[in-house]
Short mmCIF file of C-alpha atoms and ligand atoms in Angstrom, two decimals:
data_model
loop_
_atom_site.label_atom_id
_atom_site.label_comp_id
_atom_site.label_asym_id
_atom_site.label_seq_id
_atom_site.Cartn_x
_atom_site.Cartn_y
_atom_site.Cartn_z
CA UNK A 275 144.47 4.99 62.14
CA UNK A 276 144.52 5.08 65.96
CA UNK A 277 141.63 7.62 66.57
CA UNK A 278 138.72 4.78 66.47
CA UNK A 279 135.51 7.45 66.77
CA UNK A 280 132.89 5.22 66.24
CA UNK A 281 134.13 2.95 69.55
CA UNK A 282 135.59 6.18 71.84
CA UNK A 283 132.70 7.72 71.43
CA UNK A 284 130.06 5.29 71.81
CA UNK A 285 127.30 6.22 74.32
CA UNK A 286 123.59 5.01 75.97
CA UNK A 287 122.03 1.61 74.25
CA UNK A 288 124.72 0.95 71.68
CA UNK A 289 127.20 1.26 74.85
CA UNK A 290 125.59 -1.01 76.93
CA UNK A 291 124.44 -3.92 74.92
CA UNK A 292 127.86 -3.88 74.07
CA UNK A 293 129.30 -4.01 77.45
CA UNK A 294 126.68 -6.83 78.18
CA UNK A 295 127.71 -8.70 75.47
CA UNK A 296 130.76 -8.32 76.32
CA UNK A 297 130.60 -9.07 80.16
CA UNK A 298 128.35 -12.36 79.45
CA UNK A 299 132.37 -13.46 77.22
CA UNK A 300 134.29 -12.03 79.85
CA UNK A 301 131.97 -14.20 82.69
CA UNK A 302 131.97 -17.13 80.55
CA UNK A 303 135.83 -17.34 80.27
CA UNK A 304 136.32 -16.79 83.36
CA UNK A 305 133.93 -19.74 84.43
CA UNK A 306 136.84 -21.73 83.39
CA UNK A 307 139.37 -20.20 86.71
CA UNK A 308 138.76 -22.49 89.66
CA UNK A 309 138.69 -19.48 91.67
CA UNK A 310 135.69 -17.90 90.20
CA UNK A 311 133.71 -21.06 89.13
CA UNK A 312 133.39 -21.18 92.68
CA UNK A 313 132.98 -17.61 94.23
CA UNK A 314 129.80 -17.60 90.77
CA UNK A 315 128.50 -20.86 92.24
CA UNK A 316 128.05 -18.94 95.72
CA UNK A 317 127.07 -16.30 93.88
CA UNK A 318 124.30 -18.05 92.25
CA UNK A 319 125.13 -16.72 88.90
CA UNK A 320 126.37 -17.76 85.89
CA UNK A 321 127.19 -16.05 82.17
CA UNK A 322 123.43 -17.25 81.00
CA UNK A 323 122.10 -15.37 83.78
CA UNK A 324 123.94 -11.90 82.50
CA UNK A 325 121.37 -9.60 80.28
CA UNK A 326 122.16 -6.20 81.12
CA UNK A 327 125.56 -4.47 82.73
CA UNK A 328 122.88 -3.78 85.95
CA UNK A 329 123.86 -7.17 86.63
CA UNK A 330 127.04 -6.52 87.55
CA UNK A 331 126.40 -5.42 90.52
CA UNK A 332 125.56 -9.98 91.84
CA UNK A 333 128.70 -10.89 91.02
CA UNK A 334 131.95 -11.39 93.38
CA UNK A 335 134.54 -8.74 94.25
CA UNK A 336 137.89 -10.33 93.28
CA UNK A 337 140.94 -8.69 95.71
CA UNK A 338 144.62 -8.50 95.16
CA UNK A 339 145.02 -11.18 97.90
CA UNK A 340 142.85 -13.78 95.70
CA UNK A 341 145.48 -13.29 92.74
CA UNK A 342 147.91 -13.75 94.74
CA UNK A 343 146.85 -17.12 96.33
CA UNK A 344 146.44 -18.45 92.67
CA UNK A 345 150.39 -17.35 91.81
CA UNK A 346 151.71 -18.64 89.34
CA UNK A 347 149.04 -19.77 86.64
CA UNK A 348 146.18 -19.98 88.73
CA UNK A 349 144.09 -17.23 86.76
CA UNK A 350 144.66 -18.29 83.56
CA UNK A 351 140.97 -18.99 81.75
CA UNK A 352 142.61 -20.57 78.62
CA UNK A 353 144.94 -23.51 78.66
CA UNK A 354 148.68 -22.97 78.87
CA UNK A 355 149.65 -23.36 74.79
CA UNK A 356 147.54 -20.30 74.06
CA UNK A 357 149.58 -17.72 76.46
CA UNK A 358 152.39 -16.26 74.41
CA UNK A 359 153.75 -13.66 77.06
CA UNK A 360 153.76 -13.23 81.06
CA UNK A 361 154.53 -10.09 83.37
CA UNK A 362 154.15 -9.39 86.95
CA UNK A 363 153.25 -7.46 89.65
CA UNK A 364 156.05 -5.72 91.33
CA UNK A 365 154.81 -6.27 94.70
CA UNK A 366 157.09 -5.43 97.83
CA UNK A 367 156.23 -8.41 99.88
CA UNK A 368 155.44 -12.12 98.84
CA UNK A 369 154.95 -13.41 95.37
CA UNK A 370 154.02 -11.45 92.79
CA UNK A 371 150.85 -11.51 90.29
CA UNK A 372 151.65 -13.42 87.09
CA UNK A 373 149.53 -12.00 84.11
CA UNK A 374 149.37 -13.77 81.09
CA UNK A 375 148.15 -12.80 77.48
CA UNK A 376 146.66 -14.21 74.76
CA UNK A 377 148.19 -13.33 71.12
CA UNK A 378 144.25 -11.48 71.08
CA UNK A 379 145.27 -9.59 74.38
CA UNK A 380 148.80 -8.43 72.87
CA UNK A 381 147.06 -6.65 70.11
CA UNK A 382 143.83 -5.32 72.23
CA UNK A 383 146.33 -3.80 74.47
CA UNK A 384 148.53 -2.34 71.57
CA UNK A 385 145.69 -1.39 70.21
CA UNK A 386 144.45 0.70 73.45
CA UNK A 387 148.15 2.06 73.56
CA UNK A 388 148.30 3.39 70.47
CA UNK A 389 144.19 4.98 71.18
CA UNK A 390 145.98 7.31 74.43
CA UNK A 391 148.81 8.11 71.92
CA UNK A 392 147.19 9.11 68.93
CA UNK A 393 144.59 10.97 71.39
CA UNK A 394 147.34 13.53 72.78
CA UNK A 395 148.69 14.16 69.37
CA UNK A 396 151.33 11.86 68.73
CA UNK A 397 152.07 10.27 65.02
CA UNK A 398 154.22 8.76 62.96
CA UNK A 399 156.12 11.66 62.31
CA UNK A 400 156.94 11.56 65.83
CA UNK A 401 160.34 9.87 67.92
CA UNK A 402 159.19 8.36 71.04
CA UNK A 403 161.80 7.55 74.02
CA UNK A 404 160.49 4.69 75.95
CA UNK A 405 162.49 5.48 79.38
CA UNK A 406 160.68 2.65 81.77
CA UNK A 407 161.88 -0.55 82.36
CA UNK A 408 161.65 -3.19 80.18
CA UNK A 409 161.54 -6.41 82.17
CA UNK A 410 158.22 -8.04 83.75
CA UNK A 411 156.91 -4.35 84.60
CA UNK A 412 154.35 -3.84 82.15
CA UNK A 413 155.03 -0.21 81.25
CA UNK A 414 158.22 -1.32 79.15
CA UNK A 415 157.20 -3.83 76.16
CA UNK A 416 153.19 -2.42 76.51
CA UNK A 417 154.18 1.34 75.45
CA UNK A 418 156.87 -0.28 73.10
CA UNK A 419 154.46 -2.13 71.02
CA UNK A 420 151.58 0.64 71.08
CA UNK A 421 153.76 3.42 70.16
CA UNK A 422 155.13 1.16 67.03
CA UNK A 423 151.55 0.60 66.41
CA UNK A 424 151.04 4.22 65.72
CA UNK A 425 153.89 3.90 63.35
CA UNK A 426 156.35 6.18 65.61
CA UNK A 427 160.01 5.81 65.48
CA UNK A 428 160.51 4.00 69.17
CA UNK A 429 163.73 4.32 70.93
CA UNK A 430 163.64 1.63 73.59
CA UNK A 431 166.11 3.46 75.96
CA UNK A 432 164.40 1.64 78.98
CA UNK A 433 165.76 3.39 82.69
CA UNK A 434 169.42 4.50 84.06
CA UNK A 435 172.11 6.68 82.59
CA UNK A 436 170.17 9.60 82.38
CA UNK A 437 172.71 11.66 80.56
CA UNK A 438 172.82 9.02 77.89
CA UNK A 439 169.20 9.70 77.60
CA UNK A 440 169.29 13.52 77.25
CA UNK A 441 172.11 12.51 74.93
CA UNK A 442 169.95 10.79 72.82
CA UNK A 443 166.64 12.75 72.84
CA UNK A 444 168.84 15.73 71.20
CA UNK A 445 170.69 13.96 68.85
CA UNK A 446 167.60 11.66 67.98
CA UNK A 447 164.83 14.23 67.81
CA UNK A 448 162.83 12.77 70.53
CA UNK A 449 159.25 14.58 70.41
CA UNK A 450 158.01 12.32 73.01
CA UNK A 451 159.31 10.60 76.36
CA UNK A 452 157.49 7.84 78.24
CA UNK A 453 158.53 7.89 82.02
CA UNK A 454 157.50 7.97 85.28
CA UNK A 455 156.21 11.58 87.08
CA UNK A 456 159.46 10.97 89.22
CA UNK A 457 162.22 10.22 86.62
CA UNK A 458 160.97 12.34 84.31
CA UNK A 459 162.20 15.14 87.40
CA UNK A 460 165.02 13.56 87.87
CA UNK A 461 165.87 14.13 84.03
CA UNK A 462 164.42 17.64 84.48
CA UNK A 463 167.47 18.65 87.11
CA UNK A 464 169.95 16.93 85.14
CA UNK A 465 169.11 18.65 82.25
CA UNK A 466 169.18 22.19 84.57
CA UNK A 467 172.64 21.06 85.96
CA UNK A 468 174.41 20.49 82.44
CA UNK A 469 173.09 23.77 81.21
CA UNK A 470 170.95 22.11 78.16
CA UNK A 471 167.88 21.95 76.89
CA UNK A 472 165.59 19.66 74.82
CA UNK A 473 163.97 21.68 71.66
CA UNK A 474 162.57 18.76 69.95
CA UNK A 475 161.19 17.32 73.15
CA UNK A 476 156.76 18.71 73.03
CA UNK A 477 155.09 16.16 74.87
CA UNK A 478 155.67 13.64 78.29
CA UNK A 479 152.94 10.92 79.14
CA UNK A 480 153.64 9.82 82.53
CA UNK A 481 152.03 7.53 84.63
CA UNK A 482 152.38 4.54 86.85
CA UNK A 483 152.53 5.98 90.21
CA UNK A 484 150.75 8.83 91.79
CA UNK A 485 151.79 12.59 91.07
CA UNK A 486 149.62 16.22 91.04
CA UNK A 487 148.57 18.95 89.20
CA UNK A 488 151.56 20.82 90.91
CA UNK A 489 154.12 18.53 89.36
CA UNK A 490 152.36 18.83 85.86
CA UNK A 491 152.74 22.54 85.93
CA UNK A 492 156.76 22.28 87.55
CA UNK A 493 157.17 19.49 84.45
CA UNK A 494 155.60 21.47 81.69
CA UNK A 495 157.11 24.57 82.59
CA UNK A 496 160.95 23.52 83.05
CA UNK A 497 161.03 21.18 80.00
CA UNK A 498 158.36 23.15 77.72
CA UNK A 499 156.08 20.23 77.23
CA UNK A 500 152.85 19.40 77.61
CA UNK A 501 152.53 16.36 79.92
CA UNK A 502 149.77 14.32 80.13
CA UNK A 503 149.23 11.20 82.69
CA UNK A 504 148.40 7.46 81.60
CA UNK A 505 147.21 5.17 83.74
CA UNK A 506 146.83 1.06 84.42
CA UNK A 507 147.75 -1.73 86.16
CA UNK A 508 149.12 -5.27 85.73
CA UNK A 509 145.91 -7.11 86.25
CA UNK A 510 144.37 -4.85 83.37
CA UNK A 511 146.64 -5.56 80.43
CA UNK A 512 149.26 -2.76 82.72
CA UNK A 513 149.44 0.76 81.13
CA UNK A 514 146.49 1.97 78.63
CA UNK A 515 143.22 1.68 80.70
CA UNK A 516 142.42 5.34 80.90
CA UNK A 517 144.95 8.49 79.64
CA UNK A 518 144.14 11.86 79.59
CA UNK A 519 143.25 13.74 76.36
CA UNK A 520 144.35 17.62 75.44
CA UNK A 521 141.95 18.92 77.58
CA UNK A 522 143.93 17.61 80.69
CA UNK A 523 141.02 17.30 82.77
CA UNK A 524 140.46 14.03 83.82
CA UNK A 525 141.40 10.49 82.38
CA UNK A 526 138.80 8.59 79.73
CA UNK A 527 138.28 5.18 80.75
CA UNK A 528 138.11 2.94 77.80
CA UNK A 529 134.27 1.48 78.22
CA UNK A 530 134.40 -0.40 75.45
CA UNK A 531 137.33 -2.59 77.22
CA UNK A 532 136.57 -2.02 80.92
CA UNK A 533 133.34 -1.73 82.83
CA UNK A 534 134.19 0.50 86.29
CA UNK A 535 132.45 0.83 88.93
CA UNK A 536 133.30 3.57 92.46
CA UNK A 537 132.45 2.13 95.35
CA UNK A 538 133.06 3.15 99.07
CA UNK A 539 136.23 0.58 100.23
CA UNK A 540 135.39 0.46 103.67
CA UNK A 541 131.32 -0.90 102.75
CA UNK A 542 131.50 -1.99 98.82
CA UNK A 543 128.36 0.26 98.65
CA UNK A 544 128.48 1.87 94.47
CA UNK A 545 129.38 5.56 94.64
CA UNK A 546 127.76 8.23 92.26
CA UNK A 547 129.45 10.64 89.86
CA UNK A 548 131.66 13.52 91.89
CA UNK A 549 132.12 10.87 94.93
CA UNK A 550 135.30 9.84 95.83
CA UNK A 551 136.20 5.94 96.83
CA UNK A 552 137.76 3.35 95.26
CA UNK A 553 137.92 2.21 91.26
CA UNK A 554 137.27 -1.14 90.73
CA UNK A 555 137.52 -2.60 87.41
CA UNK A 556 135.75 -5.43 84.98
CA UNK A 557 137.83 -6.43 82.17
CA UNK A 558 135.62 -6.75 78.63
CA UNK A 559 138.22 -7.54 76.22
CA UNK A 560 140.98 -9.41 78.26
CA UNK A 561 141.08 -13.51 77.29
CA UNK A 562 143.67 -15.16 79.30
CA UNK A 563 142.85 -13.62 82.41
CA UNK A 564 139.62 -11.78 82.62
CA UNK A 565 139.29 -9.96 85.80
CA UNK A 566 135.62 -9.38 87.77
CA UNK A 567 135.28 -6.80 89.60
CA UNK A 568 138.73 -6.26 90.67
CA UNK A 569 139.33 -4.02 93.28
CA UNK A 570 142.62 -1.65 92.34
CA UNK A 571 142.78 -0.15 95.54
CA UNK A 572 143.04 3.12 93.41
CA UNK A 573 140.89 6.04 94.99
CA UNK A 574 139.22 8.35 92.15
CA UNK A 575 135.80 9.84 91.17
CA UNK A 576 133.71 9.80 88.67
CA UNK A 577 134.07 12.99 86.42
CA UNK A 578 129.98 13.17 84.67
CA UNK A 579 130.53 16.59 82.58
CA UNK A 580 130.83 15.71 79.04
CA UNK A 581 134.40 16.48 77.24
CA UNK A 582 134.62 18.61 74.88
CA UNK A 583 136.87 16.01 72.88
CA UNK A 584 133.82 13.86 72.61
CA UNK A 585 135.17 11.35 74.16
CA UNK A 586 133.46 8.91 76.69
CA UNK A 587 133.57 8.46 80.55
CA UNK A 588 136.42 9.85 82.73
CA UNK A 589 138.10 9.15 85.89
CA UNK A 590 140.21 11.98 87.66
CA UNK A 591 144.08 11.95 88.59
CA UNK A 592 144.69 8.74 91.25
CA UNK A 593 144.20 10.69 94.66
CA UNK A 594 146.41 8.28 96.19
CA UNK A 595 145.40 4.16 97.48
CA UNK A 596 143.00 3.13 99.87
CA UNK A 597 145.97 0.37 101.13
CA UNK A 598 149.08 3.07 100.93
CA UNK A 599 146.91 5.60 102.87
CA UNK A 600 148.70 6.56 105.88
CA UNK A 601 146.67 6.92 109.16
CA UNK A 602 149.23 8.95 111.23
CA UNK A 603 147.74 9.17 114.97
CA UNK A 604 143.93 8.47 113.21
CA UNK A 605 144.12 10.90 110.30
CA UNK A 606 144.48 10.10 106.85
CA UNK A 607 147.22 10.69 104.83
CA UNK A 608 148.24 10.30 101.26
CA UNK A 609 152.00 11.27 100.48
CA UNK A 610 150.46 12.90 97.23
CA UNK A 611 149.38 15.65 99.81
CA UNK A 612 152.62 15.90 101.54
CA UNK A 613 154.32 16.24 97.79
CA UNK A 614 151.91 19.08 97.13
CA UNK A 615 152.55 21.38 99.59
CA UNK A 616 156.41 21.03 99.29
CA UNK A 617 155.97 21.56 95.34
CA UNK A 618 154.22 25.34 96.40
CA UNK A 619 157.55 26.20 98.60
CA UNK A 620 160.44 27.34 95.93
CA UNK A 621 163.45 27.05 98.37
CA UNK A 622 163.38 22.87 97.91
CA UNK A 623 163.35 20.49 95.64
CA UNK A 624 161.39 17.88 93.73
CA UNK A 625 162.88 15.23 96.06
CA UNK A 626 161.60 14.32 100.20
CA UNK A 627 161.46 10.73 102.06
CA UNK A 628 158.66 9.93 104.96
CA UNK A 629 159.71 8.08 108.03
CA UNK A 630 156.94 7.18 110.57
CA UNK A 631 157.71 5.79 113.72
CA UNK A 632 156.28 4.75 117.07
CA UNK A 633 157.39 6.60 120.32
CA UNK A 634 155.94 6.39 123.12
CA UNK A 635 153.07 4.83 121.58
CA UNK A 636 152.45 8.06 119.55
CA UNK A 637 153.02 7.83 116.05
CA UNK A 638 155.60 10.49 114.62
CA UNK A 639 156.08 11.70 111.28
CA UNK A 640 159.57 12.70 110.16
CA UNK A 641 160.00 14.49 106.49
CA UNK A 642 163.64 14.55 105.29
CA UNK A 643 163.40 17.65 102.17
CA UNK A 644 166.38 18.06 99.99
CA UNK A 645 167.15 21.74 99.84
CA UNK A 646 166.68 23.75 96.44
CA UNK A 647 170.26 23.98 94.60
CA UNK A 648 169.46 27.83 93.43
CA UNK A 649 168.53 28.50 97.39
CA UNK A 650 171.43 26.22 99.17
CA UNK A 651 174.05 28.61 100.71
CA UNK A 652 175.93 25.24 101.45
CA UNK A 653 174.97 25.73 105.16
CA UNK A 654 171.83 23.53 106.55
CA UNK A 655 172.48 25.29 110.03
CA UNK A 656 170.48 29.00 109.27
CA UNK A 657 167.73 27.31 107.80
CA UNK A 658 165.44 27.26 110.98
CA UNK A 659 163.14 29.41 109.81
CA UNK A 660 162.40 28.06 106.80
CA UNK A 661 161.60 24.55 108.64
CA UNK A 662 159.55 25.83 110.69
CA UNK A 663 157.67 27.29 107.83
CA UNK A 664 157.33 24.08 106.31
CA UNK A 665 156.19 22.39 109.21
CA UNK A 666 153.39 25.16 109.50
CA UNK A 667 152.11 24.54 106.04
CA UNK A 668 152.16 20.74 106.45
CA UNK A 669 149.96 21.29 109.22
CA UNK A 670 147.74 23.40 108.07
CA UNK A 671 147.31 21.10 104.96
CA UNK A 672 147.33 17.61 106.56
CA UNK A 673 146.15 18.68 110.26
CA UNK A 674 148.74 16.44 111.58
CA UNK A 675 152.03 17.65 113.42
CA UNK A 676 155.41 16.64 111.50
CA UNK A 677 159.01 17.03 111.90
CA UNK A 678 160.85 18.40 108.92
CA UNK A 679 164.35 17.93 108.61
CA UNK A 680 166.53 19.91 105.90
CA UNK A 681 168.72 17.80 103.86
CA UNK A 682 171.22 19.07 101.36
CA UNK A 683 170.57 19.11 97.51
CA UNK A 684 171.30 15.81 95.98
CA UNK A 685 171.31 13.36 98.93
CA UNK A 686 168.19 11.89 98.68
CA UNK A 687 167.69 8.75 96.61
CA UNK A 688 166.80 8.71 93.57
CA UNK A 689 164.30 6.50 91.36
CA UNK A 690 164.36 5.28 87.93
CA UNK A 691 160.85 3.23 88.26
CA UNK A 692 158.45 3.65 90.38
CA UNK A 693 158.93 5.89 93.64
CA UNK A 694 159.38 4.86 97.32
CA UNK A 695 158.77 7.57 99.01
CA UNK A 696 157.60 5.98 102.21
CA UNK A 697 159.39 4.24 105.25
CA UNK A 698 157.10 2.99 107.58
CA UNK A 699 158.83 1.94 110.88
CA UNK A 700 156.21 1.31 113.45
CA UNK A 701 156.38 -2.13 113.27
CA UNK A 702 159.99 -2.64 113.81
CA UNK A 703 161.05 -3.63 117.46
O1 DLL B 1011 152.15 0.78 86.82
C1 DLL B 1011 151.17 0.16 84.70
C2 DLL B 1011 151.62 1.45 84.11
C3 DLL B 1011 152.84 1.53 83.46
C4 DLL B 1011 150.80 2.57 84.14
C5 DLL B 1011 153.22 2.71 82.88
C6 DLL B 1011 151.18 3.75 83.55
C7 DLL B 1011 152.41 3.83 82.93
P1 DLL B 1011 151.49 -1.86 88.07
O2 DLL B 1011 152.96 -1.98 88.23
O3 DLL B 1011 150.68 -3.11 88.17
O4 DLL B 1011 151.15 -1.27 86.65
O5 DLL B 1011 150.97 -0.80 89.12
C8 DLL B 1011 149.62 -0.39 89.12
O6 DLL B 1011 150.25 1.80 89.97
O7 DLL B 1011 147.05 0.41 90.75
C9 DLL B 1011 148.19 2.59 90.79
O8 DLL B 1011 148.20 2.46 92.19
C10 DLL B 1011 149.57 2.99 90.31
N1 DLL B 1011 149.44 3.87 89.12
C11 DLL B 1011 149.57 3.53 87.83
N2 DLL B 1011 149.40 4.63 87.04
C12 DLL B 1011 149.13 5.67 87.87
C13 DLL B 1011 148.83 7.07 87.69
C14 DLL B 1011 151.56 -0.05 86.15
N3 DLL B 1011 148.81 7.64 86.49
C15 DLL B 1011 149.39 0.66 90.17
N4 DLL B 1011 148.57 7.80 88.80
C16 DLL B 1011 147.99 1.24 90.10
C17 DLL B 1011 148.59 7.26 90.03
C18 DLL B 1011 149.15 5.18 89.20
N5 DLL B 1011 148.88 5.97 90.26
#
C-alpha cells in the first residue's frame, strides 16, 4: 500500500517536529564526514544545538564542487561494511560524485518510488517498461526497485533499439514507460514512421532533464497518454524527490524526507513562495550520505496554493540551472526557452542543437532545426522564409539575435539518456 496518507499529508506542528527530529539525525550523522565536522565547527553548531527546522537556516551550504573534492568515499557518514550499493554522477568534466546507500536508504528510496507511482495511478495490475539506463545513473535500478515495490510487472528494457522497445510494449501490454522527455520523442517518431500505435500504453513519467509544458501536450497527444514528470538527483537518493500528481500542476516535494529551501543563487538570501531562484535541498532520511543544504543548481519556485490531492508542498517544472544558464552577449538564456518556441512552429521537429561561438569578440548563437518530415519537400533551399520566421520568434522570445539554420529531418543526433543539446565553443582557440 504505496499511498502513505498519514505521512503525504502531514502539515504545521506534527510536520515540523518531525523534520527537526529528523534534521538533529541527519546533522548528527553527518558530524561523522570530515568535510562537515569542520564547515559545523566554523559554523558554531552542532546536532545538540538543532530544536526547530528555523535553525536551518546557521548551518553551511554544501556545493557540487565540495562532493567532488571528497570523490570517491569521502561523504560517506557510516563506515565502509554498511554501504551495500554505489552510483554516480554523470558529470561531463572531472570525476564524478560517488553516492553510496545504506540497506535503510535502498528501501527509503524504493519506498519514495513506489509513493510518485502509486500517486499517478499506477498498480499492480499494471506493466511498467523501465527504458533508462541501468548502469551507475540512478534512474535505472531506483525506478526498477520502486516500481516492483508497487507490485508491477517491470520490464527492465533499459535504453537503445527502440523498435525492440515498441516491439515489446505491444506484445507485453506495457501501461507504463519510464524514460527521459527526449527518448520518449524519439520513440514517439518511430512509432509515427512504422505506422503503429501503442493501445495499452496510458501513462509516461519522465524526468531527469529539463522539458515544458509544450512537450507534455506534443507527448500526450501523439502517444495518448498522460505524462507526468519525476524529478531527483544523485546526491538525493537520484529519481523520487518530488513527482507530479494527476493534477499536473506542480511537483510535491516529499517533506517528510527532504527539507527545501529557495534561495536567490547569486546572494544565498531565502526566497518566498511564487519567487523564482534556486532549490537547495536537506536530506532527512538519507544514512550513508546525508546531504546539508545542498545546492542543486536547479532553478524553481515555491508553488503555496494547496492541491486539491491533499497532498503537501510543491515545487514547479525545473525552469532550467543556474550553472547551464547561457548568458549570450549579457542575457540569460535557458535552452528550455529556445525548445519552447520551436515546439509552437509545426513545420519542424522535436529535434535542434545550439552552437555559441565567439567572433569578433561578440558572442553568436547558431540553432541547427531538423525540418518536420510531414513539411520536408526534400529541398532545404526554398525554406528562407520560414527561417527567417523562426529567427523572428526567437527574438521576440529570448531578446537575443540568433542564426537559424534548416537541417533535414533525421540528421540531428539523437539521445537515449539524458540530452546534449548544447555546444558551447567560445572557449576554443
Ligand atoms: O537525473 C535522477 C533522475 C532519474 C530523475 C530519472 C528523474 C528520472 P542526476 O543524473 O544526478 O540524477 O541528475 C540530476 O538532472 O539536478 C536536474 O538538473 C536534472 N533533472 C532531473 N530531473 C529533472 C526534471 C537524475 N524532471 C539533475 N526536470 C538535476 C528538469 C531535471 N531537470
Amino acid at each position: 500500500m504505496f499511498w502513505d496518507k498519514e505521512r503525504e499529508t502531514l502539515r504545521g506542528k506534527r510536520l515540523e517536529e518531525l523534520q527537526a527530529k529528523q534534521l538533529r539525525w541527519t546533522v548528527s550523522l553527518a558530524e561523522n564526514v570530515p568535510f562537515y565536522r569542520e564547515r559545523l565547527r566554523e559554523a558554531g553548531i552542532s546536532a545538540d544545538d538543532i530544536r526547530s527546522t528555523d535553525d536551518l537556516s546557521r548551518l553551511p551550504f554544501t556545493k557540487k564542487t565540495d562532493l567532488r573534492e571528497g570523490y570517491p568515499f569521502g561523504f560517506f557518514a557510516v563506515p565502509r561494511r554498511e554501504i551495500v550499493r554505489v552510483h554516480t554522477t554523470s558529470g561531463t568534466t572531472g570525476k564524478p560524485t560517488v553516492v553510496g546507500y545504506t540497506q535503510r536508504d535502498i528501501d527509503t528510496w524504493s519506498d519514495l518510488i513506489a509513493r510518485n507511482l502509486t500517486m499517478v495511478g499506477l498498480t499492480a495490475d499494471d506493466t511498467f517498461q523501465n527504458a533508462v539506463n541501468y548502469g551507475l545513473f540512478t534512474g535505472g535500478l531506483g525506478f526498477h526497485y520502486g516500481a516492483e515495490r508497487t507490485g508491477m510487472m517491470v520490464v527492465p528494457s533499459a535504453t537503445g533499439n527502440t523498435k525492440r522497445q515498441i516491439e515489446m510494449i505491444q506484445d507485453f501490454g506495457v501501461t507504463a514507460l519510464h524514460c527521459t522527455p527526449g527518448y520518449a520523442l524519439h520513440i514517439t517518431e518511430v512509432i509515427e514512421e512504422m505506422g503503429v500505435t501503442l493501445d495499452s500504453l496510458r501513462i509516461g513519467c519522465f524526468g531527469a532533464e529539463a522539458w515544458s509544458e509544450t512537450m507534455r501536450h506534443e507527448l500526450e497527444t501523439r502517444l495518448a497518454i498522460d505524462a507526468y514528470d519525476s524529478y531527483g538527483m544523485s546526491e538525493m537518493y537520484g529519481p523520487g524527490v518530488a513527482f507530479e500528481c494527476t493534477e499536473k500542476h506542480g511537483l510535491h516535494i516529499w517533506e517528510d524526507c527532504y527539507l527545501p529551501e529557495i534561495i536567490d543563487p547569486a546572494t544565498g538570501e531565502t526566497l518566498g513562495p511564487g519567487e523564482k531562484g534556486e532549490l537547495v535541498i536537506t536530506s532527512l532520511s538519507k544514512e550513508a550520505m546525508p546531504m546539508i543544504r545542498y545546492r542543486t543548481g536547479d532553478i524553481t519556485m515555491f508553488i503555496e496554493d494547496e492541491c486539491p490531492c491533499g497532498r503537501g508542498l510543491r515545487i514547479a517544472r525545473i525552469m532550467g540551472r543556474s550553472d547551464d544558464m547561457l548568458v549570450i552577449r549579457g542575457i540569460n538564456v535557458f535552452p528550455s526557452q529556445i525548445e519552447h518556441v520551436l515546439l509552437g512552429i509545426p513545420e519542424v521537429g522535436d529535434q535542434f542543437m545550439v552552437y555559441i561561438d565567439r567572433v569578433h569578440h561578440l558572442d553568436e548563437m547558431t540553432i541547427d532545426v531538423e525540418m518536420n518530415r510531414s513539411a520536408f519537400s526534400g529541398e532545404l533551399g526554398d525554406l528562407v522564409g520560414l527561417q527567417k520566421q523562426i529567427q523572428q520568434r526567437l527574438q521576440e522570445a529570448l531578446s537575443l539575435r540568433t542564426s537559424v539554420r534548416l537541417v533535414e529531418p533525421g540528421s540531428l543526433p539523437r539521445f537515449e539518456g539524458k540530452a546534449k543539446r548544447v555546444i558551447d565553443r567560445r572557449g576554443d582557440l
